[in-house]
CSV table of C-alpha atoms in Angstrom, one decimal:
chain,number,residue,atom,x,y,z
I,1,MET,CA,87.4,19.1,124.4
I,2,LYS,CA,86.2,21.8,127.2
I,3,ILE,CA,89.1,23.4,129.2
I,4,LEU,CA,87.6,24.8,133.1
I,5,TYR,CA,89.1,27.6,134.8
I,6,PHE,CA,89.3,28.4,138.3
I,7,ALA,CA,90.0,30.7,141.2
I,8,TRP,CA,92.9,33.9,139.7
I,9,LEU,CA,92.7,32.0,136.0
I,10,ARG,CA,89.4,32.3,135.7
I,11,GLU,CA,89.6,36.0,136.7
I,12,ARG,CA,92.9,36.7,134.9
I,13,LEU,CA,91.4,35.2,131.6
I,14,ASN,CA,87.8,36.9,131.7
I,15,LYS,CA,86.3,33.2,130.9
I,16,GLY,CA,85.5,29.7,133.0
I,17,GLU,CA,85.9,27.6,130.2
I,18,GLU,CA,85.3,27.0,126.5
I,19,ASP,CA,85.6,24.8,124.2
I,20,VAL,CA,88.4,23.7,121.7
I,21,THR,CA,90.0,21.3,119.6
I,22,LEU,CA,93.4,20.7,119.6
I,23,PRO,CA,96.0,20.7,117.6
I,24,PRO,CA,97.4,16.5,117.0
I,25,GLU,CA,100.9,17.9,118.6
I,26,VAL,CA,99.3,18.8,121.8
I,27,THR,CA,99.1,15.7,123.9
I,28,THR,CA,99.2,16.4,127.8
I,29,ILE,CA,98.7,18.4,130.1
I,30,ALA,CA,102.2,20.2,129.3
I,31,GLY,CA,101.8,20.6,126.4
I,32,LEU,CA,98.5,22.2,126.9
I,33,LEU,CA,99.6,24.9,129.0
I,34,ASP,CA,101.9,25.6,126.7
I,35,TRP,CA,99.3,25.4,123.7
I,36,LEU,CA,97.4,27.9,125.6
I,37,ALA,CA,100.2,30.2,126.5
I,38,GLY,CA,101.2,30.9,123.0
I,39,ARG,CA,97.5,31.7,122.2
I,40,ASP,CA,97.5,35.0,123.8
I,41,GLU,CA,98.8,37.6,125.9
I,42,ALA,CA,96.6,37.3,128.8
I,43,ALA,CA,97.0,33.7,128.6
I,44,ALA,CA,100.9,33.2,128.7
I,45,LEU,CA,100.4,35.7,131.8
I,46,ALA,CA,98.1,33.8,133.4
I,47,LEU,CA,100.2,30.5,132.8
I,48,GLU,CA,103.4,32.3,132.8
I,49,LYS,CA,104.6,29.8,136.5
I,50,ARG,CA,103.2,26.4,135.1
I,51,SER,CA,104.3,24.3,137.1
I,52,LEU,CA,102.3,25.9,139.8
I,53,ILE,CA,98.9,25.5,138.0
I,54,LYS,CA,96.6,21.8,139.1
I,55,ALA,CA,95.2,19.7,136.6
I,56,ALA,CA,92.3,17.3,136.8
I,57,ILE,CA,91.6,15.7,133.7
I,58,ASN,CA,87.6,14.1,133.7
I,59,ALA,CA,87.6,15.4,137.3
I,60,LYS,CA,90.6,13.3,138.7
I,61,LEU,CA,94.1,15.6,139.6
I,62,VAL,CA,96.9,14.5,137.4
I,63,GLN,CA,100.7,15.6,136.5
I,64,HIS,CA,102.0,17.4,133.5
I,65,ASP,CA,103.1,15.0,131.8
I,66,THR,CA,99.7,13.3,132.0
I,67,SER,CA,98.4,12.1,128.0
I,68,LEU,CA,95.1,14.4,126.9
I,69,VAL,CA,94.1,11.1,125.3
I,70,GLY,CA,90.6,10.1,126.5
I,71,ALA,CA,90.0,13.6,128.0
I,72,HIS,CA,86.7,15.6,127.6
I,73,THR,CA,86.6,18.1,129.9
I,74,VAL,CA,90.3,19.0,131.7
I,75,ALA,CA,90.1,21.6,134.9
I,76,LEU,CA,93.2,24.3,135.4
I,77,PHE,CA,93.5,25.8,138.4
I,78,PRO,CA,95.7,27.7,140.9
I,79,PRO,CA,97.2,26.2,144.5
I,80,MET,CA,95.0,27.5,147.2
I,81,THR,CA,96.4,30.3,149.2
I,82,GLY,CA,96.1,30.6,152.8
I,83,GLY,CA,94.7,33.9,153.8
């Protein structure tokens, strides 16, 4: 599965994308966020407020309880802030 990172997530993680093989227990966006945060300290800090992170599966916005079955690409991005 390809994971794309946007805006300050990209900056904080120092990468725009990565290809991952998920463990079988990671079945939802929420589980993916938890798994990513558990891999290293930078990801844990970047994903600390998981409820603010928006997600899309195969270019369609989804909720955190959405299944990853059939997902080829997951995009993660923070909320837009006014300037």
